[in-house]
């Protein structure tokens, strides 16, 4: 696998868990936009349980860089304490798009109990809107026409819809966590239906169907996995089952063997098998991953815990970029999965505490194609206890065409530095 380090970018104390690339000055090279915040912990309900100090609770800083590390603009103040700030569930609190259909790209985000809209070019505030409360885990866009969107705020106990001008449309309340979501225009009317938690809603928020389950839904995706022209709805239930429904809410498949299915990736990982395959990941503290065909048959197992993303590979089988989370399992589970790795023929996987945790590239058959090298020249402070939502001691990874040359680049980053790799994969 021909992957080579292309450039590194020092960001000092301005980096965070959420990194985005966008060409804001139209020079053909994408700029970097980092967010620092406590994420969903910046809500009163979670502040108490996670014991956040004032600086951590009120942290919000967006910093836009050129690829040479030069700061173009910054909103807010970066973290100043020596210890890492706590963060969890931040990635879906930022949206970059032409929100209001004016031909310009905006930055939309939530902070505490407000929505903000800024000019992506210079960070200037366009408007802000006070929400009824601070319950909001995710801010996402629902397409309702060509270049037209509604803004959906998803929280622990509510879901609220707004126009692109922040005008309230409709709202839903309940004990179910309104966090997992997938939007798709399943009836071809040009407006996306909403699959949120355990329910399907029409584009206007009208409930179409709902199903019963043990705990909250961790992940949902609407996709035509068998390529018959009809969508399926696929669910992961916390400490529950992996379930597939048809678009009318009829159960097609259920697998009770997962410890805690928390997410999955869909791709053409094994082209010799019809349709798409589904790579299901257990919660990182509870187990590894399993590849399924669209009927739910198990194809192979990968015993290393962590989270993954699908890597498109042009006319070849898609691949999987895996970010390990070693040390999160109990000692007993570590022992079990180390033995399982040995049986399955995997060598030196980062399962146990202390193992290197840089990303791993897998083929659709589970073969390790590439291990990203240990890159960090900043030693970890082992005196700081690792908080479950604090990623300052771990690598994050993503892909993007950062120089607009038609080829994807591989990005590995931490809070202080970015490493960009070149490859031959499109």
mmCIF file of C-alpha atoms in Angstrom:
data_model
loop_
_atom_site.group_PDB
_atom_site.id
_atom_site.type_symbol
_atom_site.label_atom_id
_atom_site.label_comp_id
_atom_site.label_asym_id
_atom_site.label_seq_id
_atom_site.Cartn_x
_atom_site.Cartn_y
_atom_site.Cartn_z
ATOM 1 C CA UNK A 1 0.000 0.000 0.000
ATOM 2 C CA UNK A 2 1.642 3.210 -1.181
ATOM 3 C CA UNK A 3 0.858 5.752 1.538
ATOM 4 C CA UNK A 4 3.478 8.397 2.327
ATOM 5 C CA UNK A 5 3.621 11.297 4.769
ATOM 6 C CA UNK A 6 3.116 14.462 2.740
ATOM 7 C CA UNK A 7 3.019 17.287 5.280
ATOM 8 C CA UNK A 8 2.578 18.099 8.949
ATOM 9 C CA UNK A 9 0.775 21.118 10.356
ATOM 10 C CA UNK A 10 1.481 22.484 13.825
ATOM 11 C CA UNK A 11 -1.599 24.030 15.458
ATOM 12 C CA UNK A 12 -0.260 24.571 18.977
ATOM 13 C CA UNK A 13 -3.012 24.819 21.578
ATOM 14 C CA UNK A 14 -5.688 25.601 18.968
ATOM 15 C CA UNK A 15 -6.593 22.058 17.932
ATOM 16 C CA UNK A 16 -9.381 19.775 19.096
ATOM 17 C CA UNK A 17 -11.396 16.634 18.299
ATOM 18 C CA UNK A 18 -13.480 18.204 15.514
ATOM 19 C CA UNK A 19 -11.507 19.018 12.346
ATOM 20 C CA UNK A 20 -13.045 20.136 9.049
ATOM 21 C CA UNK A 21 -11.529 21.037 5.667
ATOM 22 C CA UNK A 22 -13.041 23.674 3.365
ATOM 23 C CA UNK A 23 -11.601 25.964 0.687
ATOM 24 C CA UNK A 24 -12.804 29.269 2.158
ATOM 25 C CA UNK A 25 -10.712 31.571 -0.073
ATOM 26 C CA UNK A 26 -11.174 29.627 -3.353
ATOM 27 C CA UNK A 27 -7.438 29.222 -3.950
ATOM 28 C CA UNK A 28 -7.741 25.483 -4.683
ATOM 29 C CA UNK A 29 -6.348 24.406 -1.304
ATOM 30 C CA UNK A 30 -8.649 23.638 1.606
ATOM 31 C CA UNK A 31 -8.251 25.404 4.908
ATOM 32 C CA UNK A 32 -8.517 23.691 8.316
ATOM 33 C CA UNK A 33 -11.253 24.543 10.802
ATOM 34 C CA UNK A 34 -10.945 23.229 14.364
ATOM 35 C CA UNK A 35 -13.521 23.372 17.147
ATOM 36 C CA UNK A 36 -12.680 23.194 20.850
ATOM 37 C CA UNK A 37 -15.548 22.625 23.281
ATOM 38 C CA UNK A 38 -16.885 20.218 25.867
ATOM 39 C CA UNK A 39 -19.335 18.971 23.228
ATOM 40 C CA UNK A 40 -22.554 17.585 24.637
ATOM 41 C CA UNK A 41 -21.016 17.883 28.133
ATOM 42 C CA UNK A 42 -21.640 21.650 27.843
ATOM 43 C CA UNK A 43 -25.193 21.089 29.118
ATOM 44 C CA UNK A 44 -26.272 21.483 32.720
ATOM 45 C CA UNK A 45 -27.542 17.891 32.820
ATOM 46 C CA UNK A 46 -24.031 16.565 32.112
ATOM 47 C CA UNK A 47 -21.932 19.252 33.785
ATOM 48 C CA UNK A 48 -22.743 17.952 37.277
ATOM 49 C CA UNK A 49 -22.178 14.267 36.519
ATOM 50 C CA UNK A 50 -18.872 14.946 34.763
ATOM 51 C CA UNK A 51 -17.658 17.592 37.219
ATOM 52 C CA UNK A 52 -16.664 20.225 34.656
ATOM 53 C CA UNK A 53 -15.030 23.400 35.918
ATOM 54 C CA UNK A 54 -16.220 26.767 34.571
ATOM 55 C CA UNK A 55 -13.491 27.065 31.948
ATOM 56 C CA UNK A 56 -14.204 23.607 30.529
ATOM 57 C CA UNK A 57 -17.980 24.089 30.628
ATOM 58 C CA UNK A 58 -17.782 27.452 28.822
ATOM 59 C CA UNK A 59 -15.044 26.495 26.374
ATOM 60 C CA UNK A 60 -15.771 27.332 22.745
ATOM 61 C CA UNK A 61 -13.127 28.201 20.173
ATOM 62 C CA UNK A 62 -13.194 27.934 16.380
ATOM 63 C CA UNK A 63 -9.847 28.448 14.651
ATOM 64 C CA UNK A 64 -9.351 28.567 10.876
ATOM 65 C CA UNK A 65 -5.852 27.826 9.523
ATOM 66 C CA UNK A 66 -4.066 27.782 6.212
ATOM 67 C CA UNK A 67 -2.204 24.527 5.562
ATOM 68 C CA UNK A 68 1.051 26.241 6.536
ATOM 69 C CA UNK A 69 -0.344 26.727 10.055
ATOM 70 C CA UNK A 70 -1.118 30.444 9.690
ATOM 71 C CA UNK A 71 -4.270 31.448 11.557
ATOM 72 C CA UNK A 72 -6.821 33.211 9.324
ATOM 73 C CA UNK A 73 -9.446 33.848 11.991
ATOM 74 C CA UNK A 74 -10.400 32.718 15.458
ATOM 75 C CA UNK A 75 -13.641 33.005 17.426
ATOM 76 C CA UNK A 76 -13.349 32.487 21.181
ATOM 77 C CA UNK A 77 -10.295 31.655 23.265
ATOM 78 C CA UNK A 78 -8.430 28.328 23.145
ATOM 79 C CA UNK A 79 -7.939 26.101 26.176
ATOM 80 C CA UNK A 80 -5.248 27.394 28.533
ATOM 81 C CA UNK A 81 -4.992 24.858 31.366
ATOM 82 C CA UNK A 82 -2.187 22.297 31.419
ATOM 83 C CA UNK A 83 -4.535 19.357 31.912
ATOM 84 C CA UNK A 84 -6.580 18.345 28.822
ATOM 85 C CA UNK A 85 -10.133 19.609 28.567
ATOM 86 C CA UNK A 86 -12.955 17.057 28.663
ATOM 87 C CA UNK A 87 -14.918 16.527 25.471
ATOM 88 C CA UNK A 88 -17.580 14.143 24.237
ATOM 89 C CA UNK A 89 -19.942 13.940 21.273
ATOM 90 C CA UNK A 90 -18.859 17.138 19.548
ATOM 91 C CA UNK A 91 -18.581 16.241 15.857
ATOM 92 C CA UNK A 92 -22.257 16.838 14.938
ATOM 93 C CA UNK A 93 -22.466 20.260 16.585
ATOM 94 C CA UNK A 94 -20.913 21.927 13.519
ATOM 95 C CA UNK A 95 -22.318 22.244 9.985
ATOM 96 C CA UNK A 96 -20.561 23.832 6.984
ATOM 97 C CA UNK A 97 -22.913 24.498 4.052
ATOM 98 C CA UNK A 98 -24.864 27.173 2.209
ATOM 99 C CA UNK A 99 -27.492 27.122 4.939
ATOM 100 C CA UNK A 100 -29.724 29.962 3.742
ATOM 101 C CA UNK A 101 -29.392 29.435 -0.036
ATOM 102 C CA UNK A 102 -27.677 32.780 -0.675
ATOM 103 C CA UNK A 103 -24.814 31.337 -2.700
ATOM 104 C CA UNK A 104 -22.346 31.667 0.202
ATOM 105 C CA UNK A 105 -21.073 29.047 2.610
ATOM 106 C CA UNK A 106 -21.847 29.479 6.297
ATOM 107 C CA UNK A 107 -20.718 27.951 9.574
ATOM 108 C CA UNK A 108 -23.668 26.781 11.683
ATOM 109 C CA UNK A 109 -23.170 25.518 15.219
ATOM 110 C CA UNK A 110 -24.747 25.090 18.650
ATOM 111 C CA UNK A 111 -23.216 26.360 21.893
ATOM 112 C CA UNK A 112 -25.082 25.943 25.186
ATOM 113 C CA UNK A 113 -28.630 27.161 24.451
ATOM 114 C CA UNK A 114 -27.983 29.086 21.230
ATOM 115 C CA UNK A 115 -27.606 28.507 17.500
ATOM 116 C CA UNK A 116 -25.027 30.619 15.657
ATOM 117 C CA UNK A 117 -24.547 31.345 11.963
ATOM 118 C CA UNK A 118 -21.200 32.795 10.825
ATOM 119 C CA UNK A 119 -19.507 33.671 7.548
ATOM 120 C CA UNK A 120 -17.051 30.833 6.869
ATOM 121 C CA UNK A 121 -14.624 33.259 5.192
ATOM 122 C CA UNK A 122 -13.853 35.414 8.221
ATOM 123 C CA UNK A 123 -15.887 34.067 11.146
ATOM 124 C CA UNK A 124 -18.110 37.156 11.288
ATOM 125 C CA UNK A 125 -21.432 36.605 13.046
ATOM 126 C CA UNK A 126 -24.478 36.655 10.753
ATOM 127 C CA UNK A 127 -27.138 35.804 13.310
ATOM 128 C CA UNK A 128 -27.799 33.931 16.524
ATOM 129 C CA UNK A 129 -30.916 32.351 17.975
ATOM 130 C CA UNK A 130 -31.740 31.449 21.572
ATOM 131 C CA UNK A 131 -33.104 27.926 21.953
ATOM 132 C CA UNK A 132 -35.680 27.046 24.640
ATOM 133 C CA UNK A 133 -32.995 25.121 26.585
ATOM 134 C CA UNK A 134 -29.516 23.649 26.190
ATOM 135 C CA UNK A 135 -30.670 20.074 25.401
ATOM 136 C CA UNK A 136 -29.056 19.465 22.034
ATOM 137 C CA UNK A 137 -26.508 16.818 21.082
ATOM 138 C CA UNK A 138 -26.506 17.329 17.338
ATOM 139 C CA UNK A 139 -27.327 20.018 14.757
ATOM 140 C CA UNK A 140 -28.056 18.579 11.296
ATOM 141 C CA UNK A 141 -29.619 19.649 8.005
ATOM 142 C CA UNK A 142 -32.721 18.119 6.423
ATOM 143 C CA UNK A 143 -32.954 18.672 2.670
ATOM 144 C CA UNK A 144 -36.418 19.939 1.693
ATOM 145 C CA UNK A 145 -35.690 20.968 -1.906
ATOM 146 C CA UNK A 146 -32.854 21.921 -4.210
ATOM 147 C CA UNK A 147 -30.355 23.857 -2.064
ATOM 148 C CA UNK A 148 -33.000 24.246 0.647
ATOM 149 C CA UNK A 149 -32.727 22.952 4.199
ATOM 150 C CA UNK A 150 -34.418 22.747 7.554
ATOM 151 C CA UNK A 151 -32.243 22.812 10.664
ATOM 152 C CA UNK A 152 -32.868 19.918 13.072
ATOM 153 C CA UNK A 153 -31.613 20.052 16.681
ATOM 154 C CA UNK A 154 -31.480 16.589 18.303
ATOM 155 C CA UNK A 155 -31.198 16.201 22.069
ATOM 156 C CA UNK A 156 -31.536 13.748 24.921
ATOM 157 C CA UNK A 157 -35.250 14.408 25.401
ATOM 158 C CA UNK A 158 -36.402 16.429 22.412
ATOM 159 C CA UNK A 159 -36.145 17.106 18.684
ATOM 160 C CA UNK A 160 -36.761 20.592 17.252
ATOM 161 C CA UNK A 161 -37.047 21.707 13.620
ATOM 162 C CA UNK A 162 -36.317 25.219 12.314
ATOM 163 C CA UNK A 163 -36.235 26.904 8.941
ATOM 164 C CA UNK A 164 -32.873 28.071 7.594
ATOM 165 C CA UNK A 165 -33.815 31.500 9.036
ATOM 166 C CA UNK A 166 -34.181 29.983 12.534
ATOM 167 C CA UNK A 167 -37.980 30.113 12.492
ATOM 168 C CA UNK A 168 -39.528 27.283 14.609
ATOM 169 C CA UNK A 169 -41.391 24.594 12.626
ATOM 170 C CA UNK A 170 -42.234 21.648 14.888
ATOM 171 C CA UNK A 171 -40.943 19.779 17.925
ATOM 172 C CA UNK A 172 -41.067 16.311 19.492
ATOM 173 C CA UNK A 173 -40.569 15.245 23.109
ATOM 174 C CA UNK A 174 -40.097 11.884 24.835
ATOM 175 C CA UNK A 175 -38.010 9.666 27.085
ATOM 176 C CA UNK A 176 -36.185 8.234 24.046
ATOM 177 C CA UNK A 177 -32.870 9.912 23.228
ATOM 178 C CA UNK A 178 -33.244 11.807 19.954
ATOM 179 C CA UNK A 179 -29.609 11.311 18.955
ATOM 180 C CA UNK A 180 -29.197 8.611 16.294
ATOM 181 C CA UNK A 181 -30.411 9.900 12.916
ATOM 182 C CA UNK A 182 -30.479 9.236 9.170
ATOM 183 C CA UNK A 183 -32.326 11.304 6.569
ATOM 184 C CA UNK A 184 -33.376 10.115 3.100
ATOM 185 C CA UNK A 185 -36.015 11.004 0.515
ATOM 186 C CA UNK A 186 -37.672 7.582 0.446
ATOM 187 C CA UNK A 187 -40.877 8.649 -1.352
ATOM 188 C CA UNK A 188 -39.207 10.740 -4.112
ATOM 189 C CA UNK A 189 -41.039 13.975 -3.271
ATOM 190 C CA UNK A 190 -37.794 15.993 -3.061
ATOM 191 C CA UNK A 191 -38.002 16.231 0.732
ATOM 192 C CA UNK A 192 -36.128 14.000 3.148
ATOM 193 C CA UNK A 193 -37.892 11.780 5.636
ATOM 194 C CA UNK A 194 -36.340 11.533 9.100
ATOM 195 C CA UNK A 195 -35.282 8.324 10.811
ATOM 196 C CA UNK A 196 -34.501 9.443 14.348
ATOM 197 C CA UNK A 197 -33.882 7.014 17.214
ATOM 198 C CA UNK A 198 -36.634 4.354 16.975
ATOM 199 C CA UNK A 199 -39.015 6.168 14.629
ATOM 200 C CA UNK A 200 -39.636 7.201 11.040
ATOM 201 C CA UNK A 201 -41.103 10.670 10.451
ATOM 202 C CA UNK A 202 -42.397 12.268 7.287
ATOM 203 C CA UNK A 203 -40.563 15.389 6.096
ATOM 204 C CA UNK A 204 -42.935 17.594 8.145
ATOM 205 C CA UNK A 205 -42.374 15.712 11.404
ATOM 206 C CA UNK A 206 -45.482 13.489 11.177
ATOM 207 C CA UNK A 207 -44.817 10.106 12.813
ATOM 208 C CA UNK A 208 -45.075 7.216 10.312
ATOM 209 C CA UNK A 209 -43.916 4.255 12.406
ATOM 210 C CA UNK A 210 -42.118 3.376 15.619
ATOM 211 C CA UNK A 211 -40.712 0.136 17.018
ATOM 212 C CA UNK A 212 -40.053 -1.185 20.530
ATOM 213 C CA UNK A 213 -36.619 -2.049 21.925
ATOM 214 C CA UNK A 214 -34.766 -2.507 25.208
ATOM 215 C CA UNK A 215 -32.541 0.602 25.439
ATOM 216 C CA UNK A 216 -31.835 3.693 23.369
ATOM 217 C CA UNK A 217 -30.807 3.463 19.711
ATOM 218 C CA UNK A 218 -27.084 4.197 19.265
ATOM 219 C CA UNK A 219 -26.989 4.323 15.473
ATOM 220 C CA UNK A 220 -29.372 4.227 12.511
ATOM 221 C CA UNK A 221 -28.740 4.344 8.772
ATOM 222 C CA UNK A 222 -31.165 4.278 5.838
ATOM 223 C CA UNK A 223 -29.626 2.587 2.802
ATOM 224 C CA UNK A 224 -30.536 0.278 -0.096
ATOM 225 C CA UNK A 225 -28.185 -2.481 1.012
ATOM 226 C CA UNK A 226 -29.468 -5.173 -1.380
ATOM 227 C CA UNK A 227 -29.742 -2.819 -4.400
ATOM 228 C CA UNK A 228 -33.386 -3.605 -5.125
ATOM 229 C CA UNK A 229 -34.298 0.080 -5.393
ATOM 230 C CA UNK A 230 -35.957 0.152 -1.963
ATOM 231 C CA UNK A 231 -34.367 1.531 1.202
ATOM 232 C CA UNK A 232 -33.803 -0.466 4.375
ATOM 233 C CA UNK A 233 -33.516 1.024 7.888
ATOM 234 C CA UNK A 234 -30.686 -0.454 9.977
ATOM 235 C CA UNK A 235 -30.435 0.014 13.759
ATOM 236 C CA UNK A 236 -27.928 -0.583 16.578
ATOM 237 C CA UNK A 237 -29.484 -0.736 20.050
ATOM 238 C CA UNK A 238 -27.483 0.051 23.191
ATOM 239 C CA UNK A 239 -26.882 -3.267 25.031
ATOM 240 C CA UNK A 240 -29.383 -4.748 22.613
ATOM 241 C CA UNK A 241 -29.699 -6.025 19.082
ATOM 242 C CA UNK A 242 -28.644 -5.263 15.535
ATOM 243 C CA UNK A 243 -31.888 -4.973 13.529
ATOM 244 C CA UNK A 244 -32.887 -4.328 9.907
ATOM 245 C CA UNK A 245 -36.377 -3.114 8.891
ATOM 246 C CA UNK A 246 -37.939 -2.462 5.533
ATOM 247 C CA UNK A 247 -39.125 1.055 4.772
ATOM 248 C CA UNK A 248 -42.626 0.236 6.056
ATOM 249 C CA UNK A 249 -41.368 -0.772 9.494
ATOM 250 C CA UNK A 250 -41.476 -4.541 9.015
ATOM 251 C CA UNK A 251 -38.600 -6.373 10.695
ATOM 252 C CA UNK A 252 -36.404 -8.221 8.202
ATOM 253 C CA UNK A 253 -33.505 -9.360 10.373
ATOM 254 C CA UNK A 254 -32.417 -9.355 14.012
ATOM 255 C CA UNK A 255 -29.082 -10.430 15.543
ATOM 256 C CA UNK A 256 -28.974 -10.809 19.338
ATOM 257 C CA UNK A 257 -25.361 -11.975 19.504
ATOM 258 C CA UNK A 258 -23.729 -8.547 19.752
ATOM 259 C CA UNK A 259 -22.658 -7.352 23.199
ATOM 260 C CA UNK A 260 -23.439 -3.718 22.425
ATOM 261 C CA UNK A 261 -23.669 -2.861 18.715
ATOM 262 C CA UNK A 262 -22.845 0.861 18.598
ATOM 263 C CA UNK A 263 -22.213 1.605 14.940
ATOM 264 C CA UNK A 264 -21.602 0.189 11.487
ATOM 265 C CA UNK A 265 -20.127 1.065 8.112
ATOM 266 C CA UNK A 266 -21.616 0.140 4.746
ATOM 267 C CA UNK A 267 -19.547 -0.488 1.632
ATOM 268 C CA UNK A 268 -18.689 -2.755 -1.275
ATOM 269 C CA UNK A 269 -16.035 -4.416 0.834
ATOM 270 C CA UNK A 270 -16.257 -7.858 -0.810
ATOM 271 C CA UNK A 271 -17.174 -7.510 -4.476
ATOM 272 C CA UNK A 272 -17.603 -11.264 -4.917
ATOM 273 C CA UNK A 273 -20.684 -11.058 -2.657
ATOM 274 C CA UNK A 274 -23.948 -9.493 -3.967
ATOM 275 C CA UNK A 275 -25.096 -6.124 -2.642
ATOM 276 C CA UNK A 276 -23.401 -4.128 0.091
ATOM 277 C CA UNK A 277 -21.730 -5.446 3.214
ATOM 278 C CA UNK A 278 -22.099 -4.081 6.748
ATOM 279 C CA UNK A 279 -19.174 -3.814 9.180
ATOM 280 C CA UNK A 280 -20.751 -3.732 12.658
ATOM 281 C CA UNK A 281 -18.727 -2.438 15.621
ATOM 282 C CA UNK A 282 -19.446 -3.131 19.270
ATOM 283 C CA UNK A 283 -18.926 -0.358 21.789
ATOM 284 C CA UNK A 284 -15.156 0.010 22.159
ATOM 285 C CA UNK A 285 -15.154 -1.050 25.811
ATOM 286 C CA UNK A 286 -17.099 -4.234 25.069
ATOM 287 C CA UNK A 287 -15.701 -5.928 21.974
ATOM 288 C CA UNK A 288 -14.576 -5.986 18.374
ATOM 289 C CA UNK A 289 -16.282 -5.942 14.960
ATOM 290 C CA UNK A 290 -18.024 -8.331 12.557
ATOM 291 C CA UNK A 291 -18.572 -8.147 8.774
ATOM 292 C CA UNK A 292 -22.086 -9.123 7.605
ATOM 293 C CA UNK A 293 -23.689 -9.503 4.207
ATOM 294 C CA UNK A 294 -26.982 -7.712 3.554
ATOM 295 C CA UNK A 295 -28.919 -10.718 4.860
ATOM 296 C CA UNK A 296 -27.065 -10.563 8.176
ATOM 297 C CA UNK A 297 -24.815 -13.584 7.597
ATOM 298 C CA UNK A 298 -21.442 -13.283 9.356
ATOM 299 C CA UNK A 299 -18.524 -13.222 6.918
ATOM 300 C CA UNK A 300 -15.500 -12.560 9.161
ATOM 301 C CA UNK A 301 -14.560 -11.130 12.541
ATOM 302 C CA UNK A 302 -12.060 -8.456 13.569
ATOM 303 C CA UNK A 303 -11.204 -8.644 17.287
ATOM 304 C CA UNK A 304 -9.639 -5.190 17.809
ATOM 305 C CA UNK A 305 -12.010 -2.706 19.478
ATOM 306 C CA UNK A 306 -12.527 0.874 18.292
ATOM 307 C CA UNK A 307 -14.374 2.775 15.557
ATOM 308 C CA UNK A 308 -14.209 2.747 11.775
ATOM 309 C CA UNK A 309 -15.067 4.504 8.534
ATOM 310 C CA UNK A 310 -15.597 3.268 4.969
ATOM 311 C CA UNK A 311 -12.870 4.188 2.470
ATOM 312 C CA UNK A 312 -14.131 4.251 -1.149
ATOM 313 C CA UNK A 313 -11.631 2.653 -3.526
ATOM 314 C CA UNK A 314 -12.715 3.509 -7.069
ATOM 315 C CA UNK A 315 -13.214 0.272 -9.074
ATOM 316 C CA UNK A 316 -11.656 -1.908 -6.365
ATOM 317 C CA UNK A 317 -13.241 -3.188 -3.133
ATOM 318 C CA UNK A 318 -13.844 -0.519 -0.498
ATOM 319 C CA UNK A 319 -11.641 -0.531 2.575
ATOM 320 C CA UNK A 320 -12.009 0.185 6.294
ATOM 321 C CA UNK A 321 -10.063 2.773 8.265
ATOM 322 C CA UNK A 322 -10.010 1.602 11.872
ATOM 323 C CA UNK A 323 -9.160 3.793 14.855
ATOM 324 C CA UNK A 324 -8.327 1.443 17.754
ATOM 325 C CA UNK A 325 -9.264 2.242 21.357
ATOM 326 C CA UNK A 326 -6.853 0.066 23.362
ATOM 327 C CA UNK A 327 -7.165 -0.152 27.114
ATOM 328 C CA UNK A 328 -10.901 0.558 27.205
ATOM 329 C CA UNK A 329 -11.900 -3.073 27.789
ATOM 330 C CA UNK A 330 -11.673 -4.796 31.145
ATOM 331 C CA UNK A 331 -8.644 -6.992 31.832
ATOM 332 C CA UNK A 332 -10.802 -10.087 31.350
ATOM 333 C CA UNK A 333 -12.102 -8.910 27.972
ATOM 334 C CA UNK A 334 -8.614 -7.891 26.873
ATOM 335 C CA UNK A 335 -7.408 -11.406 27.605
ATOM 336 C CA UNK A 336 -10.364 -12.899 25.719
ATOM 337 C CA UNK A 337 -9.847 -10.714 22.647
ATOM 338 C CA UNK A 338 -6.071 -11.198 22.614
ATOM 339 C CA UNK A 339 -6.693 -14.942 22.466
ATOM 340 C CA UNK A 340 -9.335 -14.436 19.780
ATOM 341 C CA UNK A 341 -6.881 -12.355 17.722
ATOM 342 C CA UNK A 342 -4.331 -15.165 17.953
ATOM 343 C CA UNK A 343 -6.881 -17.751 16.801
ATOM 344 C CA UNK A 344 -7.941 -15.537 13.871
ATOM 345 C CA UNK A 345 -4.322 -14.996 12.798
ATOM 346 C CA UNK A 346 -3.949 -11.328 13.757
ATOM 347 C CA UNK A 347 -0.579 -10.315 15.161
ATOM 348 C CA UNK A 348 0.186 -7.382 17.483
ATOM 349 C CA UNK A 349 -3.212 -5.699 17.409
ATOM 350 C CA UNK A 350 -3.550 -2.707 19.807
ATOM 351 C CA UNK A 351 -6.046 -4.365 22.142
ATOM 352 C CA UNK A 352 -4.413 -4.152 25.545
ATOM 353 C CA UNK A 353 -3.519 -1.031 27.513
ATOM 354 C CA UNK A 354 -0.222 0.542 26.450
ATOM 355 C CA UNK A 355 -0.305 -0.625 22.832
ATOM 356 C CA UNK A 356 0.182 2.001 20.076
ATOM 357 C CA UNK A 357 -3.197 3.251 18.876
ATOM 358 C CA UNK A 358 -2.532 4.810 15.478
ATOM 359 C CA UNK A 359 -5.091 3.986 12.724
ATOM 360 C CA UNK A 360 -5.095 0.720 10.760
ATOM 361 C CA UNK A 361 -6.247 0.232 7.155
ATOM 362 C CA UNK A 362 -8.148 -3.011 6.529
ATOM 363 C CA UNK A 363 -9.156 -4.675 3.292
ATOM 364 C CA UNK A 364 -12.739 -5.823 2.794
ATOM 365 C CA UNK A 365 -11.602 -9.318 3.779
ATOM 366 C CA UNK A 366 -10.057 -8.172 7.064
ATOM 367 C CA UNK A 367 -6.444 -8.161 5.909
ATOM 368 C CA UNK A 368 -4.278 -5.444 7.456
ATOM 369 C CA UNK A 369 -3.109 -3.376 4.475
ATOM 370 C CA UNK A 370 -1.337 -0.563 6.316
ATOM 371 C CA UNK A 371 -0.527 0.489 9.867
ATOM 372 C CA UNK A 372 -0.027 4.209 10.278
ATOM 373 C CA UNK A 373 3.238 4.838 12.134
ATOM 374 C CA UNK A 374 3.429 6.257 15.651
ATOM 375 C CA UNK A 375 3.597 9.949 14.817
ATOM 376 C CA UNK A 376 3.324 11.889 18.034
ATOM 377 C CA UNK A 377 6.471 13.659 19.197
ATOM 378 C CA UNK A 378 4.632 15.100 22.206
ATOM 379 C CA UNK A 379 4.811 12.699 25.179
ATOM 380 C CA UNK A 380 1.555 11.836 26.907
ATOM 381 C CA UNK A 381 1.150 12.952 30.508
ATOM 382 C CA UNK A 382 0.349 9.601 32.121
ATOM 383 C CA UNK A 383 -0.392 11.332 35.431
ATOM 384 C CA UNK A 384 -3.639 12.576 33.864
ATOM 385 C CA UNK A 385 -6.433 10.026 34.117
ATOM 386 C CA UNK A 386 -7.940 9.200 30.750
ATOM 387 C CA UNK A 387 -11.525 10.435 30.666
ATOM 388 C CA UNK A 388 -13.869 8.388 28.490
ATOM 389 C CA UNK A 389 -14.780 11.360 26.287
ATOM 390 C CA UNK A 390 -11.352 13.024 26.227
ATOM 391 C CA UNK A 391 -9.442 12.219 23.045
ATOM 392 C CA UNK A 392 -6.356 14.353 23.725
ATOM 393 C CA UNK A 393 -4.227 11.226 24.216
ATOM 394 C CA UNK A 394 -5.530 9.412 21.132
ATOM 395 C CA UNK A 395 -5.307 9.889 17.375
ATOM 396 C CA UNK A 396 -8.288 10.882 15.279
ATOM 397 C CA UNK A 397 -8.453 10.077 11.568
ATOM 398 C CA UNK A 398 -10.344 11.124 8.444
ATOM 399 C CA UNK A 399 -10.005 11.394 4.667
ATOM 400 C CA UNK A 400 -10.426 14.410 2.387
ATOM 401 C CA UNK A 401 -9.123 15.795 -0.895
ATOM 402 C CA UNK A 402 -7.338 18.677 0.838
ATOM 403 C CA UNK A 403 -5.585 20.026 -2.274
ATOM 404 C CA UNK A 404 -8.474 19.435 -4.730
ATOM 405 C CA UNK A 405 -6.381 17.246 -7.058
ATOM 406 C CA UNK A 406 -8.973 14.484 -7.330
ATOM 407 C CA UNK A 407 -7.089 12.148 -4.979
ATOM 408 C CA UNK A 408 -8.013 11.586 -1.337
ATOM 409 C CA UNK A 409 -5.526 12.345 1.408
ATOM 410 C CA UNK A 410 -5.348 10.551 4.752
ATOM 411 C CA UNK A 411 -5.453 12.843 7.763
ATOM 412 C CA UNK A 412 -4.336 11.771 11.222
ATOM 413 C CA UNK A 413 -4.527 14.404 13.944
ATOM 414 C CA UNK A 414 -4.348 15.248 17.608
ATOM 415 C CA UNK A 415 -5.045 18.467 19.442
ATOM 416 C CA UNK A 416 -1.643 19.963 18.686
ATOM 417 C CA UNK A 417 -0.690 18.604 15.259
ATOM 418 C CA UNK A 418 -1.980 17.305 11.909
ATOM 419 C CA UNK A 419 -0.296 14.685 9.713
ATOM 420 C CA UNK A 420 -1.430 14.416 6.055
ATOM 421 C CA UNK A 421 -0.586 11.374 3.933
ATOM 422 C CA UNK A 422 -0.759 10.962 0.150
ATOM 423 C CA UNK A 423 -1.870 7.770 -1.561
ATOM 424 C CA UNK A 424 -2.873 6.438 -4.974
ATOM 425 C CA UNK A 425 -6.447 5.710 -3.835
ATOM 426 C CA UNK A 426 -9.278 7.897 -5.186
#
